mmCIF file of C-alpha atoms and ligand atoms in Angstrom:
data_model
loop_
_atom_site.group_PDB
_atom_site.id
_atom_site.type_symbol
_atom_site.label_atom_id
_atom_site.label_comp_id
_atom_site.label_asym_id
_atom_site.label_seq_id
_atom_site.Cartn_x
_atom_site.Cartn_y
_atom_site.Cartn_z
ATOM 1 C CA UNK A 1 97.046 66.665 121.610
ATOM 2 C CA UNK A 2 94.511 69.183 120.457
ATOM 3 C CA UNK A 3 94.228 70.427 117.030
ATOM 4 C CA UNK A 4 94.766 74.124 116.376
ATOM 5 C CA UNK A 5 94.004 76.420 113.796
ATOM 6 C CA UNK A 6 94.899 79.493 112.678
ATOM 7 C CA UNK A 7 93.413 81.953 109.998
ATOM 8 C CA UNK A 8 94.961 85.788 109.732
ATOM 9 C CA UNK A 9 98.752 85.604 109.059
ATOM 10 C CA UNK A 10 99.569 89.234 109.123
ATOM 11 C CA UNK A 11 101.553 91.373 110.749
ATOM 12 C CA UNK A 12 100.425 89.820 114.263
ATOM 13 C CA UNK A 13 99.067 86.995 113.387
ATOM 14 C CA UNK A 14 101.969 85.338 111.592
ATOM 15 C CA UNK A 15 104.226 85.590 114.430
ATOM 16 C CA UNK A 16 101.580 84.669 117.007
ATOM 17 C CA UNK A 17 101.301 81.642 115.041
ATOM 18 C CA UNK A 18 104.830 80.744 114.863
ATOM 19 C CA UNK A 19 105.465 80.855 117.856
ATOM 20 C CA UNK A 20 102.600 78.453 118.885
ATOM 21 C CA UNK A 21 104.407 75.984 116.122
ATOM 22 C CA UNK A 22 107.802 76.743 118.062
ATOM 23 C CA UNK A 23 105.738 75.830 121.254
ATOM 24 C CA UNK A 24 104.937 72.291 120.094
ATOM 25 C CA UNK A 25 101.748 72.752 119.190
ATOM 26 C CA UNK A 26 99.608 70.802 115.988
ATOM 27 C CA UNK A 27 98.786 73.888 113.635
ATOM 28 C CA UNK A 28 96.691 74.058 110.493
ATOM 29 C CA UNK A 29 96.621 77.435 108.835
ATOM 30 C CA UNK A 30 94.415 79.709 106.581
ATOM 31 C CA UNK A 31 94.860 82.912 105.060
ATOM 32 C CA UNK A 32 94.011 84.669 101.979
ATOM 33 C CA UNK A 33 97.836 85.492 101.198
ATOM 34 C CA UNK A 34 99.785 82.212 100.470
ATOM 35 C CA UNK A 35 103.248 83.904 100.529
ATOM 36 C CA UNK A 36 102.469 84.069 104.534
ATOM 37 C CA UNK A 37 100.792 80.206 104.908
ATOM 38 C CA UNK A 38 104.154 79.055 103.043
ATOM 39 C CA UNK A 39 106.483 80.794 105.735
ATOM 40 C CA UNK A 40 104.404 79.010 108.676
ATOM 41 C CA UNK A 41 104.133 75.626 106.085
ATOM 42 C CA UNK A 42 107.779 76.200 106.349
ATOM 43 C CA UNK A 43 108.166 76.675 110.327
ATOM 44 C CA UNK A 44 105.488 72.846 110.418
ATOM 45 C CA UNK A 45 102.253 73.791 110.325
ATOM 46 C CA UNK A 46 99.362 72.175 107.846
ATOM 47 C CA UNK A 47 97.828 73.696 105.202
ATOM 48 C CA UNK A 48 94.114 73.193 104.715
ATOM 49 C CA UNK A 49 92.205 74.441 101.482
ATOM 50 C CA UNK A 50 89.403 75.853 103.060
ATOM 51 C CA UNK A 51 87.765 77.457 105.978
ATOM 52 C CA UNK A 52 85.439 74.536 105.994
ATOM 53 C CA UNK A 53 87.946 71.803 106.226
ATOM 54 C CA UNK A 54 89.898 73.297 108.563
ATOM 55 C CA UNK A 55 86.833 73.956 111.014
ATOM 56 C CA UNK A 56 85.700 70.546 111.033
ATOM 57 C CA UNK A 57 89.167 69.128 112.007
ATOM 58 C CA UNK A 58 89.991 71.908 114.767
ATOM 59 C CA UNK A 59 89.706 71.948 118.419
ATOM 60 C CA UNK A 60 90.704 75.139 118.597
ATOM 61 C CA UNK A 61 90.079 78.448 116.165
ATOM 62 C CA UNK A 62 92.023 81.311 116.486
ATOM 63 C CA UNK A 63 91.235 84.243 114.500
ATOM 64 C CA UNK A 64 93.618 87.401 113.860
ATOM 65 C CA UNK A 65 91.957 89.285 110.915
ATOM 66 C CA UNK A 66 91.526 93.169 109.959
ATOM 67 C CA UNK A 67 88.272 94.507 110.831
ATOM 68 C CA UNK A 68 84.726 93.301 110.943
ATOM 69 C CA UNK A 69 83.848 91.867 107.259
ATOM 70 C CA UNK A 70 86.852 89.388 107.454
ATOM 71 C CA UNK A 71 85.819 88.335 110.560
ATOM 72 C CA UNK A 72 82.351 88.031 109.548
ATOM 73 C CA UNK A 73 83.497 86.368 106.380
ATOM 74 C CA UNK A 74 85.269 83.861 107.821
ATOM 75 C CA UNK A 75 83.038 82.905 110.490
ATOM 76 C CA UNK A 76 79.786 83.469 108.809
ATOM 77 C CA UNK A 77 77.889 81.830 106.118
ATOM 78 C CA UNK A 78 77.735 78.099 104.963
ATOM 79 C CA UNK A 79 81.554 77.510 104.890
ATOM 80 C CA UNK A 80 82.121 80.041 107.931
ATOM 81 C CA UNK A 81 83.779 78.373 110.846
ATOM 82 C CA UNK A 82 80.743 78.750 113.360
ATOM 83 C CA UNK A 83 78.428 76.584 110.677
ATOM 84 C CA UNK A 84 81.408 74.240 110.295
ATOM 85 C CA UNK A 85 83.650 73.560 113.528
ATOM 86 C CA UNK A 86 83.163 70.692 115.778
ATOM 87 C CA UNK A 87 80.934 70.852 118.968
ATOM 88 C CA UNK A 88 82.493 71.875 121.820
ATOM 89 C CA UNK A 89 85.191 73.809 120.060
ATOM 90 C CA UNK A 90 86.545 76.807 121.189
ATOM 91 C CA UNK A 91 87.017 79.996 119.473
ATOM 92 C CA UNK A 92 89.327 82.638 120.176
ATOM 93 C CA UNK A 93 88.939 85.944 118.596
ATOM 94 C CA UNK A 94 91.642 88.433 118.785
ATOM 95 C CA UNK A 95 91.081 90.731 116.156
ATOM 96 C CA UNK A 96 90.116 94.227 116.861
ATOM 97 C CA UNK A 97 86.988 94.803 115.567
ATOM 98 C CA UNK A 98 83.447 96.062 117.004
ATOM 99 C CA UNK A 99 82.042 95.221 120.509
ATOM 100 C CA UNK A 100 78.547 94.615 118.379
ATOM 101 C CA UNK A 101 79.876 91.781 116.129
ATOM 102 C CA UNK A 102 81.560 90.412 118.846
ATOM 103 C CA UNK A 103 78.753 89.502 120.920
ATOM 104 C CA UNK A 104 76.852 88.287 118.070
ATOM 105 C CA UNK A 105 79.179 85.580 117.082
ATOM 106 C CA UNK A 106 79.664 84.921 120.092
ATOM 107 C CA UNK A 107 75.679 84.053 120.386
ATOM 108 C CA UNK A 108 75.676 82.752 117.190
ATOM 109 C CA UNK A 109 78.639 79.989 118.135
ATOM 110 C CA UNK A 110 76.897 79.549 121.150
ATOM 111 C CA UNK A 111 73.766 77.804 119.272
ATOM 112 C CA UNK A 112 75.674 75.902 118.079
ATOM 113 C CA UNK A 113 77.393 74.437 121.004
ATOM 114 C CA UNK A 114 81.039 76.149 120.471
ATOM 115 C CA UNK A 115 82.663 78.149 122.915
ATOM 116 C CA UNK A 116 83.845 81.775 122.690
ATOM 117 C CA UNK A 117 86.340 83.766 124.016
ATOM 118 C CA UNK A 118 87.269 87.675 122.705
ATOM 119 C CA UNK A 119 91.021 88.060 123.013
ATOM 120 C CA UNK A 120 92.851 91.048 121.273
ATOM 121 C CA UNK A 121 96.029 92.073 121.891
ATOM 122 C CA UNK A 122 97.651 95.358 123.238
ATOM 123 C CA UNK A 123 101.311 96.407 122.338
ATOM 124 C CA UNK A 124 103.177 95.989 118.627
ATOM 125 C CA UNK A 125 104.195 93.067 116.076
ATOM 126 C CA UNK A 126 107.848 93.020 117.996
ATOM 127 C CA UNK A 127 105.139 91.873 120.929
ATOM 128 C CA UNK A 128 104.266 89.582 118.971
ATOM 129 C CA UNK A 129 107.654 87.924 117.650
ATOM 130 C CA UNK A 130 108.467 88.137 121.332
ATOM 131 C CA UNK A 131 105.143 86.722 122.714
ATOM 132 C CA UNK A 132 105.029 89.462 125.266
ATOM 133 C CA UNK A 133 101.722 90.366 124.027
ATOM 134 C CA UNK A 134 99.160 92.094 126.510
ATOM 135 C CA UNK A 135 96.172 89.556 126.212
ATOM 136 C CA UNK A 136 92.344 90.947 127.307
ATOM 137 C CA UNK A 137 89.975 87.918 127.565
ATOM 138 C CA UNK A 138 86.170 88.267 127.471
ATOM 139 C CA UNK A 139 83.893 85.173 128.373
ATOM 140 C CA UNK A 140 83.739 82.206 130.355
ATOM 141 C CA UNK A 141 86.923 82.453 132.860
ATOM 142 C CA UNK A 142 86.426 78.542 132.317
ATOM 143 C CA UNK A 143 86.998 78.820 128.268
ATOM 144 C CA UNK A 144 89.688 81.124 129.362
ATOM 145 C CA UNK A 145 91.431 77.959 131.801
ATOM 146 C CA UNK A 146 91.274 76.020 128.854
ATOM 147 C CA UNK A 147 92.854 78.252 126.681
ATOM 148 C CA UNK A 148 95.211 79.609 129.127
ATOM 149 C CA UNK A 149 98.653 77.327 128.052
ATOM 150 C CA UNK A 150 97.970 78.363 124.489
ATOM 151 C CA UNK A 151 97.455 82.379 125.257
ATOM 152 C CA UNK A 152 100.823 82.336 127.411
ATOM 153 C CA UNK A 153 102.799 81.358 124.586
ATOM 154 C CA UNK A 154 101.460 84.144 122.623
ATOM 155 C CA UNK A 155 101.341 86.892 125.673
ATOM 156 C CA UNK A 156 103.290 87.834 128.542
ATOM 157 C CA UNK A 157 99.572 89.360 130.543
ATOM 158 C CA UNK A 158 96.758 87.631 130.284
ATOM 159 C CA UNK A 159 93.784 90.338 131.762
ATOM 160 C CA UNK A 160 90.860 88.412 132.525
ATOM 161 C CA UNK A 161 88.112 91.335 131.650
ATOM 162 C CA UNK A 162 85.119 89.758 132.234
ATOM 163 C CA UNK A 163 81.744 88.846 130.134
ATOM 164 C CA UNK A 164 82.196 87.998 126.220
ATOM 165 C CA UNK A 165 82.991 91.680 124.526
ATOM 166 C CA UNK A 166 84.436 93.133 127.728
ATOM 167 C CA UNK A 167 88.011 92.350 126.054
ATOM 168 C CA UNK A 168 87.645 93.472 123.024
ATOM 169 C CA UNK A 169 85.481 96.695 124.376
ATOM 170 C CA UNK A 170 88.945 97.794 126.718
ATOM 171 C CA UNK A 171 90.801 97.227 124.170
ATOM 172 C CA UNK A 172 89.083 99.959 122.020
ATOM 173 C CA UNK A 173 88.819 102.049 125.048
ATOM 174 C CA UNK A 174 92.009 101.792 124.913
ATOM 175 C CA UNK A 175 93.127 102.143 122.295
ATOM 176 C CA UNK A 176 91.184 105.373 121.874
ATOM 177 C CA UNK A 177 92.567 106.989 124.781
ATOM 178 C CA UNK A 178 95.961 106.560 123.211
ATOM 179 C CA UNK A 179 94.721 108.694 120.268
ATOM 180 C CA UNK A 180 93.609 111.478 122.074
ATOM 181 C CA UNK A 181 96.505 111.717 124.093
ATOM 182 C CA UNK A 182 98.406 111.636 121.433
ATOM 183 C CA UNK A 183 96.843 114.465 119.449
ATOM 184 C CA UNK A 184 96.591 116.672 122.455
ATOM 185 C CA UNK A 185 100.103 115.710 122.794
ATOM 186 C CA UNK A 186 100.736 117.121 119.514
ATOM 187 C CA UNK A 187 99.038 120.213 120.129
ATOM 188 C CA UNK A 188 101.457 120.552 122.779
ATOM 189 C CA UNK A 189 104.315 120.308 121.008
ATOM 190 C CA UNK A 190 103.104 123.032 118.286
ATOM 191 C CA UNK A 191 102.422 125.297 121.268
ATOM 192 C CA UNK A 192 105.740 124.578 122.825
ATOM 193 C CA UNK A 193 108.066 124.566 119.237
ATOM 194 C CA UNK A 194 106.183 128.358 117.894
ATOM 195 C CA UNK A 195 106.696 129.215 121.444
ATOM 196 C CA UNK A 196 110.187 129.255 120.922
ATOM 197 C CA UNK A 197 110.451 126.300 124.152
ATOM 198 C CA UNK A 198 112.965 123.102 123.691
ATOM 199 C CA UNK A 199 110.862 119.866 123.571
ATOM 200 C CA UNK A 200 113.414 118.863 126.744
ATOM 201 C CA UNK A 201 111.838 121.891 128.709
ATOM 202 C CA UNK A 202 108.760 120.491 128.007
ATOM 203 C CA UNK A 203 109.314 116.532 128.760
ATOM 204 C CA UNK A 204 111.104 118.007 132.259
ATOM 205 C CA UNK A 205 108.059 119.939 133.508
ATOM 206 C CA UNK A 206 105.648 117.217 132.230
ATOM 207 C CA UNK A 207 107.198 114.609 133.900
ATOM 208 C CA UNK A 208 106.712 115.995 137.477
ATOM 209 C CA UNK A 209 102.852 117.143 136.911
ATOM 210 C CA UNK A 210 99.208 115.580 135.991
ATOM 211 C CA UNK A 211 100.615 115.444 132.618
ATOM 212 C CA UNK A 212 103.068 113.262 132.546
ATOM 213 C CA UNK A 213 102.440 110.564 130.037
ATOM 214 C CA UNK A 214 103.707 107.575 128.362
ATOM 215 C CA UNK A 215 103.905 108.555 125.005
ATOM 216 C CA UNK A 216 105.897 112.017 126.137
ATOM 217 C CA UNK A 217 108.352 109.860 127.786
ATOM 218 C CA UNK A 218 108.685 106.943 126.120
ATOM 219 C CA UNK A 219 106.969 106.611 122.394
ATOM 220 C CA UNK A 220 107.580 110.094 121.412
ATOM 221 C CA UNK A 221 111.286 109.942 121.890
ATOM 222 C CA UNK A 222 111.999 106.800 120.512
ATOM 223 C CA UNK A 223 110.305 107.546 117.490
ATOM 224 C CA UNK A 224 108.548 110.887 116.163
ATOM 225 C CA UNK A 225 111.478 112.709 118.014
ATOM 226 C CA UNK A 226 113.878 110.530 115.519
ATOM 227 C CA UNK A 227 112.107 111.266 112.624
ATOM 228 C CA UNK A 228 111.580 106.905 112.649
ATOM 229 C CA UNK A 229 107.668 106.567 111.467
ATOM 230 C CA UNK A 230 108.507 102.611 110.632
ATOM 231 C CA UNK A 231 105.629 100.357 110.887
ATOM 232 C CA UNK A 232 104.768 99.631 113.926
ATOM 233 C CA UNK A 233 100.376 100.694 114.941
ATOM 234 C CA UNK A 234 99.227 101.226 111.612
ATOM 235 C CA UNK A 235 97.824 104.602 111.420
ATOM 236 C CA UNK A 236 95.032 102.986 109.288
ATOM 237 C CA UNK A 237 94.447 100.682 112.082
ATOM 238 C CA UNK A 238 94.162 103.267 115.127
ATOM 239 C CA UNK A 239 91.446 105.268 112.876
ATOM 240 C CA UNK A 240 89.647 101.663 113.149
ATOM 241 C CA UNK A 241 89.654 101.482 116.561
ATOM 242 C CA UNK A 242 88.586 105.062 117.244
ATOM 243 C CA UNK A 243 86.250 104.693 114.567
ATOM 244 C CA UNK A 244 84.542 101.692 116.746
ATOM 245 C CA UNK A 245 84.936 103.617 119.943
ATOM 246 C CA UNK A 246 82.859 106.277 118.732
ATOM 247 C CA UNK A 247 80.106 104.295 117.196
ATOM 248 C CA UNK A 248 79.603 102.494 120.736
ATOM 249 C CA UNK A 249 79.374 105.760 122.350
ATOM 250 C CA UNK A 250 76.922 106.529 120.115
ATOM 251 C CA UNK A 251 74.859 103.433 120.698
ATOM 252 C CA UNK A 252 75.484 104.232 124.623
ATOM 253 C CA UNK A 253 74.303 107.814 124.397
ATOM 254 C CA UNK A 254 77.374 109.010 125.131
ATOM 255 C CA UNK A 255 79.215 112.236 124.306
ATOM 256 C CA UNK A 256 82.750 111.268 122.691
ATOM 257 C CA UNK A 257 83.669 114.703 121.491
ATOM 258 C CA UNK A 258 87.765 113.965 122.200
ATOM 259 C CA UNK A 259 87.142 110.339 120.035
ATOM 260 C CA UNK A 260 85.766 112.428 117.605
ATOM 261 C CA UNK A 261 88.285 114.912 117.544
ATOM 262 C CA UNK A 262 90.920 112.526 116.987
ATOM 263 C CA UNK A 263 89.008 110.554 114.529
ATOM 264 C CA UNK A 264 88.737 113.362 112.539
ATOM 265 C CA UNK A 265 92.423 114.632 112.391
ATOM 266 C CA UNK A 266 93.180 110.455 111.786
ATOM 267 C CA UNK A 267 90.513 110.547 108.745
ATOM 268 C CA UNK A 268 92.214 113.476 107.440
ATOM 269 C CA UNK A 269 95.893 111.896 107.517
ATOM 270 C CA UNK A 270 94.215 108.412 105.847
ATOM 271 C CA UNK A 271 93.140 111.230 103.381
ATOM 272 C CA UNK A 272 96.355 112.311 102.726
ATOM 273 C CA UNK A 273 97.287 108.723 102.039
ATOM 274 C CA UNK A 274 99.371 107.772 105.397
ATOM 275 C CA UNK A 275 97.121 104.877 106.427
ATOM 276 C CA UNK A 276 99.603 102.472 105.990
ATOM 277 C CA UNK A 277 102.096 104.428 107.675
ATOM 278 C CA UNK A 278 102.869 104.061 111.361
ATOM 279 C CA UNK A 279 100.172 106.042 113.628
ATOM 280 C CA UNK A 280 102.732 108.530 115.085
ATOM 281 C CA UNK A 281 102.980 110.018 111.974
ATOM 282 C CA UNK A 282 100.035 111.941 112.834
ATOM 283 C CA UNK A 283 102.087 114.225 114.914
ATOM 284 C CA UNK A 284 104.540 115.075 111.732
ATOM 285 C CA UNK A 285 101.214 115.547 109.410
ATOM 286 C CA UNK A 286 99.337 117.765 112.470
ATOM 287 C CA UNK A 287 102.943 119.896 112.601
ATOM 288 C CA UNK A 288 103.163 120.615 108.445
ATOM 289 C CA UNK A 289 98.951 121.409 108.511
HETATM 290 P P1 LIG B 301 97.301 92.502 108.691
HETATM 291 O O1 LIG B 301 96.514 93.242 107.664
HETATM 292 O O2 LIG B 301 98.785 92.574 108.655
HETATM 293 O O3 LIG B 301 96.913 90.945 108.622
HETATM 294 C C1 LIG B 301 95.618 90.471 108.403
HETATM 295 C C2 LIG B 301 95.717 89.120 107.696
HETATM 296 O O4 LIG B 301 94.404 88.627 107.503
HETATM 297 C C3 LIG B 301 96.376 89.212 106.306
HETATM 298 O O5 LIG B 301 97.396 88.250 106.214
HETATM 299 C C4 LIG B 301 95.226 88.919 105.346
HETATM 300 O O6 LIG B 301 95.627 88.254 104.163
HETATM 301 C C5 LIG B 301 94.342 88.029 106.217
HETATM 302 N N1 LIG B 301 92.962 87.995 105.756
HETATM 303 C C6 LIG B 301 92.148 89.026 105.442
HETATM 304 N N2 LIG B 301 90.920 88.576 105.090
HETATM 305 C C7 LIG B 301 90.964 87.224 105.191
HETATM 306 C C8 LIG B 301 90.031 86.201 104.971
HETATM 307 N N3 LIG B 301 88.782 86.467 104.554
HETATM 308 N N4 LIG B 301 90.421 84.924 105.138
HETATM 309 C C9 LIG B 301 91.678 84.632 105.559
HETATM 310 N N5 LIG B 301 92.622 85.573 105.790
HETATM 311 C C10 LIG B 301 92.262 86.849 105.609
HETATM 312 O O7 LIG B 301 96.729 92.949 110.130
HETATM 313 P P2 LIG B 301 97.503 92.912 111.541
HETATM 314 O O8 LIG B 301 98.366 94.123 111.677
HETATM 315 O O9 LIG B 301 98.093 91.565 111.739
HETATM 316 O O10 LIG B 301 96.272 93.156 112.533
HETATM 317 C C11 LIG B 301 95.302 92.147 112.788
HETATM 318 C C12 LIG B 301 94.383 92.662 113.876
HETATM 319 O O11 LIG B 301 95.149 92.932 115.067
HETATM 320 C C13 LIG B 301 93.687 93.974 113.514
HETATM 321 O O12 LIG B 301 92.361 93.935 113.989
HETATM 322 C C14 LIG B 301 94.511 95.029 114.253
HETATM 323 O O13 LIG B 301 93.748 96.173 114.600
HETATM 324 C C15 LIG B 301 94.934 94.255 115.500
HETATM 325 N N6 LIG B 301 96.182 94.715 116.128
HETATM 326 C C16 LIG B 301 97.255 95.072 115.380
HETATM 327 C C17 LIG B 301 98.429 95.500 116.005
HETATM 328 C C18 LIG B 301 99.642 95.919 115.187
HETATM 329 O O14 LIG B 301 100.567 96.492 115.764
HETATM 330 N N7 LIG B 301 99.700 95.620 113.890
HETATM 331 C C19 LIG B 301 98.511 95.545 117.394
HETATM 332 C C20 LIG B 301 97.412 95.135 118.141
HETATM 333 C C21 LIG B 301 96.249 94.707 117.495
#
């Protein structure tokens, strides 16, 4: 049996991990918050003091962290996991960070004879409890065979996506198309509501044309038409994403005035101190501007 680790017990990653446990799998955990390693020390899984410990005694690394300097931090340096875990170990990244980073670990594992796949995850942290995650692999499709049994317990769809980065790089995509959907979306609903229109008139006619949309007929009415901005996408998190989008436009020469756009009105709600609310309250905080 192969020995797993885990390091980022969060909103995603603590479930994830759980229900690898669940699955029969041998777990060792890290993460900076002990409240969450003592609810998975609680559901079997080890505890390890450091990143450096657990490295050396892992077959397998998964990593489920914030944004680029934890990921850096725990994979970098003298006690990182890339100076530390055995050879031929593979690690599986499935935070959401930048494209840039990505590809750089995944050089800098691969000097050191470890394997790399990029994995984040599409869909929420009830995805997650579920394991009906949306899973978009970038690297070897024979690192991804290997990993395979331990991805399906964690996702539903497994997209194989190609080279190491193309994962996480769709998944920013995107993620960033959601955005500006949603605040042209929003726009729309301003237009329709001072327009003196019902929301329904709207949904009916969009429904049948080009615009018909997921978020119109799904998201929108489950939530932001409920008034329900619970945590789902934190807002703080989609401003990350677009954030990266737009810098790799950048770097690709590309215009990303939309990304922009929506970074901007994102910025301005993180501003206003909803980051840690869920993203769709951007339409409420667009509607009281
Ligand atoms: P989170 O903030 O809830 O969890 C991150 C965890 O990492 C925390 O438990 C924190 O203590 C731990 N951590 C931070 N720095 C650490 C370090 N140096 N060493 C060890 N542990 C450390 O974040 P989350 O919502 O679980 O999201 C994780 C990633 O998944 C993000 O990149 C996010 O964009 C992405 N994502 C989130 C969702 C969602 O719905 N929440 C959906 C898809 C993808």
């Amino acid at each position: 049996m192969q020995n797993v680790c885990f390091i980022g017990l969060g909103t995603m990653g603590l479930p994830m991990a759980l229900n690898l446990i669940r699955a029969g799998n041998t777990l060792t955990v890290f993460d900076l918050n002990e409240m969450a390693v003592d609810q998975a020390v609680a559901a079997g899984a080890g505890r390890v003091d450091s990143i450096r410990e657990l490295s050396k005694a892992s077959d397998v690394v998964i990593t489920m962290l914030p944004d680029v300097p934890e990921v850096e931090a725990v994979m970098g340096g003298e006690n990182g996991v890339i100076e530390n875990a055995k050879k031929g170990a593979l690690l599986i990244e499935m935070s959401t960070i930048h494209p840039d980073t990505t590809r750089r670990l995944a050089e800098d594992a691969a000097a050191k004879g470890l394997r790399f796949l990029d994995a984040p995850v599409c869909r929420s942290s009830k995805d997650a409890e579920a394991g009906t995650l949306l899973i978009l692999v970038g690297g070897e499709e024979s690192d991804l065979e290997s990993a395979r049994s331990l991805l399906n317990v964690m996702g539903s769809e497994i997209e194989y996506c190609g080279s190491v980065g193309s994962g996480i790089t769709l998944k920013l995509i995107n993620n960033t198309l959601v955005q500006g959907i949603a605040v042209a979306l929003n726009e729309a609903l301003m237009l329709t509501e001072k327009s003196g229109i019902s929301i329904d008139a709207l949904s009916s006619v969009c429904s049948r044309t080009a615009a018909s949309n997921w978020l119109l007929e799904k998201a929108y009415p489950n939530k932001v038409f409920k008034n329900d901005f619970s945590l789902g996408f934190a807002l703080d998190w989609a401003a990350k994403d677009v954030g990266h989008t737009v810098s790799l436009a950048k770097s690709l020469g590309l215009d990303s005035r939309v990304s922009e756009v929506a970074l901007a009105w994102l910025t301005e709600a993180q501003e206003a101190g909803l980051g840690r609310q869920d993203a769709f309250v951007l339409s409420k905080f667009m509607a009281e501007k």
